Amino acid sequence: MVRNKSVFVVLLFSLFLSFGLLCSAKDFPGRRSEDDPQQRYEDCRKRCQLETRGQTEQDKCEDKCEAQFKEEQQRHGEDPQRRYQDCRQHCQQEERRLRPHCEQSCREQYEKQQQPDKRFKECQQRCQWQEKRPEGKQQCVKECREQYQEDPWKGERENKWREEEEEESDEGEQQQRNNPYYFHRRSFQERFREEHGNFRVLQRFADKHHLLRGINEFRIAILEANPNTFVLPHHCDAEKIYVVTNGRGTITFVTHENKESYNVVPGVVVRIPAGSTVYLANQDNREKLTIAVLHRPVNNPGQFQKFFPAGQENPQSYLRIFSREILEAVFNTRSEQLDELFGGRQSHRRQQGQGMFRKASQEQVRALSQGATSPRGKGSEGYAFNLLSQTPRYSNQNGRFYEACPRNFQQQLREVDSSVVACEINKGSIFVPHYNSKATFVVLVTEGNGHVEMVCPHLSRQSSHWSSREEEEQEEQEDERRSGQYKRVRAQLSTGDLFVVPAGHPVTFVASQNEDLGLLGFGLYNGQDNKRIFVAGKTNNVRQWDRQAKELAFGVESRLVDEVFNNNPQESYFVSGQSRRGFDERRGSNNPLSSFLDFARLF
């Protein structure tokens, strides 16, 4: 009996000792107590694996575990550096074979905790590049600090909320994406995206819809260079028109005869002849240099390539493709010099870097701008002019419209057969409905928000975006049989979006109530002879109709037609969006003209 009691006491003491050892093990990695946030996080993930059905539910469950763990870490306010040192000390108590894995886990956890500081620094850099006004920059930095320092994981949560909101609006966005004339800014495909800049090209027009195959010969691109950045010399198998939309810089190109160099600002238009070697530099210390580029390829319609004489791997120098024997003969130089120039030593490669965009010193940028001319208005000679230095074609208190046609700028625009226009619509204002007689306009949003409405005869019925040639011909024949039936095409517009306006299609652009709307347009084909016909405003063409024609066409007395079309004799081209409300109330809902004017909603 006594012996049994002794055995029982010994067993009880052993259990007690084991329990004590387990409790003390909480300081070691991988053996944490229930009070440890890391242990709770691991337990939470295990429950997700056991209690959820399907991978999707398990992922959502584990995301919640991770979010809870991060919030708890932030609440505890633990120093990441101190946790890292403590973790490494604990690893020293592990078996020798387990220490490398333990220390690796410590490093991964530390780097993960450092992410908010990294994002805060990146946010600060964006403020320096994007904000122009000092007060705007200060506000931007303050928001970065609130987002990534006071609550390091706030950015991730907001990104998730934003993704959820985008998913909810997918249906509306899908309808806009199905619009054959609208191109979202994400429709531009990146050819070069690097630390100091990017070059992206819009998808081919006919790839969006067969209705746009008539302009498939042209391509639109956007070039962005960060402050104090140099763009490598290159030539292209296309005639090009550069239009500066933001920043200031220097554009230099060398033709077969001479060199042209221009200091450029927003509104400057530069023609780059096909085959000319061009290089650029951003002169500004803070702002990006942004250029819209119209290409008209000379080899294959809608396809162009850039050729770089200098480069390493991406881009590669095309001179390196020639055989060594050819290069030694034509340059009359030693093989070692060719290796140094085109192959590059290790230190030289590190200095030059890779890519189309290279960081330059301020002294180098200033030197590149010396001797360059500053293009002005219509009187400018050479290959460049400033569109915004001209007298506006249309202008009033609600907006301004600038236009350059091949007829007046033959050396700059004739080879491309395109006009260039810029439109500034004040917030809450409307560029009144009009159509172009011959030119198809590709319109890029350069600033602000708004929307566009256009009358289209091709979409009066449901048509397929992807059709065979035979199906396209059948659709065209049906369009002719159904002539006189239209559909209103509407699209929300934001900076970077693009919209195509075919010739003959009545269209109107409207700025939002909160922001001005800036537009840049290229008038493709027949830009020289194109005429713009307004169907509203002081100069609308209905005013010139004979009285009998008005009565026969609208089926009402000509007095009522004149009352509608002559109602705003002081305003032309641009009108305030607020002015239509009072007249809506006066004319009532039974006006016979309502069906004709419904699409623009301006009366």
mmCIF file with all atom_site columns, C-alpha atoms in Angstrom, residues 66 68 76 99 130 172 174 179 187 201 221 225 241 286 313 318 349 399 432 435 481 502 541 548:
data_model
loop_
_atom_site.group_PDB
_atom_site.id
_atom_site.type_symbol
_atom_site.label_atom_id
_atom_site.label_alt_id
_atom_site.label_comp_id
_atom_site.label_asym_id
_atom_site.label_entity_id
_atom_site.label_seq_id
_atom_site.pdbx_PDB_ins_code
_atom_site.Cartn_x
_atom_site.Cartn_y
_atom_site.Cartn_z
_atom_site.occupancy
_atom_site.B_iso_or_equiv
_atom_site.pdbx_formal_charge
_atom_site.auth_seq_id
_atom_site.auth_comp_id
_atom_site.auth_asym_id
_atom_site.auth_atom_id
_atom_site.pdbx_PDB_model_num
ATOM 1  C CA . GLU A 1 66  ? -3.876  37.451 -40.831 1.00 0.00 ? 66  GLU A CA 1
ATOM 2  C CA . GLN A 1 68  ? -6.517  40.062 -36.866 1.00 0.00 ? 68  GLN A CA 1
ATOM 3  C CA . HIS A 1 76  ? 0.822   45.899 -28.845 1.00 0.00 ? 76  HIS A CA 1
ATOM 4  C CA . ARG A 1 99  ? 19.141  27.113 -36.118 1.00 0.00 ? 99  ARG A CA 1
ATOM 5  C CA . GLN A 1 130 ? 2.847   64.155 -58.691 1.00 0.00 ? 130 GLN A CA 1
ATOM 6  C CA . GLY A 1 172 ? -21.544 48.943 -65.290 1.00 0.00 ? 172 GLY A CA 1
ATOM 7  C CA . GLN A 1 174 ? -18.486 45.882 -68.483 1.00 0.00 ? 174 GLN A CA 1
ATOM 8  C CA . ASN A 1 179 ? -18.504 50.322 -76.112 1.00 0.00 ? 179 ASN A CA 1
ATOM 9  C CA . SER A 1 187 ? -6.100  49.545 -72.849 1.00 0.00 ? 187 SER A CA 1
ATOM 10 C CA . VAL A 1 201 ? 0.890   51.745 -76.876 1.00 0.00 ? 201 VAL A CA 1
ATOM 11 C CA . ALA A 1 221 ? 1.124   55.846 -77.622 1.00 0.00 ? 221 ALA A CA 1
ATOM 12 C CA . ALA A 1 225 ? 9.737   60.252 -68.344 1.00 0.00 ? 225 ALA A CA 1
ATOM 13 C CA . ILE A 1 241 ? 3.534   63.525 -84.110 1.00 0.00 ? 241 ILE A CA 1
ATOM 14 C CA . ARG A 1 286 ? 9.697   67.402 -59.898 1.00 0.00 ? 286 ARG A CA 1
ATOM 15 C CA . GLU A 1 313 ? 20.273  44.049 -73.338 1.00 0.00 ? 313 GLU A CA 1
ATOM 16 C CA . TYR A 1 318 ? 21.045  47.057 -83.335 1.00 0.00 ? 318 TYR A CA 1
ATOM 17 C CA . ARG A 1 349 ? 27.174  48.668 -67.506 1.00 0.00 ? 349 ARG A CA 1
ATOM 18 C CA . GLY A 1 399 ? -14.300 76.840 -72.761 1.00 0.00 ? 399 GLY A CA 1
ATOM 19 C CA . VAL A 1 432 ? -22.181 71.678 -77.941 1.00 0.00 ? 432 VAL A CA 1
ATOM 20 C CA . TYR A 1 435 ? -20.067 66.484 -86.256 1.00 0.00 ? 435 TYR A CA 1
ATOM 21 C CA . ARG A 1 481 ? -31.497 48.794 -94.710 1.00 0.00 ? 481 ARG A CA 1
ATOM 22 C CA . PRO A 1 502 ? -16.078 58.800 -86.621 1.00 0.00 ? 502 PRO A CA 1
ATOM 23 C CA . ASN A 1 541 ? -26.818 74.908 -89.261 1.00 0.00 ? 541 ASN A CA 1
ATOM 24 C CA . GLN A 1 548 ? -40.601 75.561 -95.450 1.00 0.00 ? 548 GLN A CA 1
#
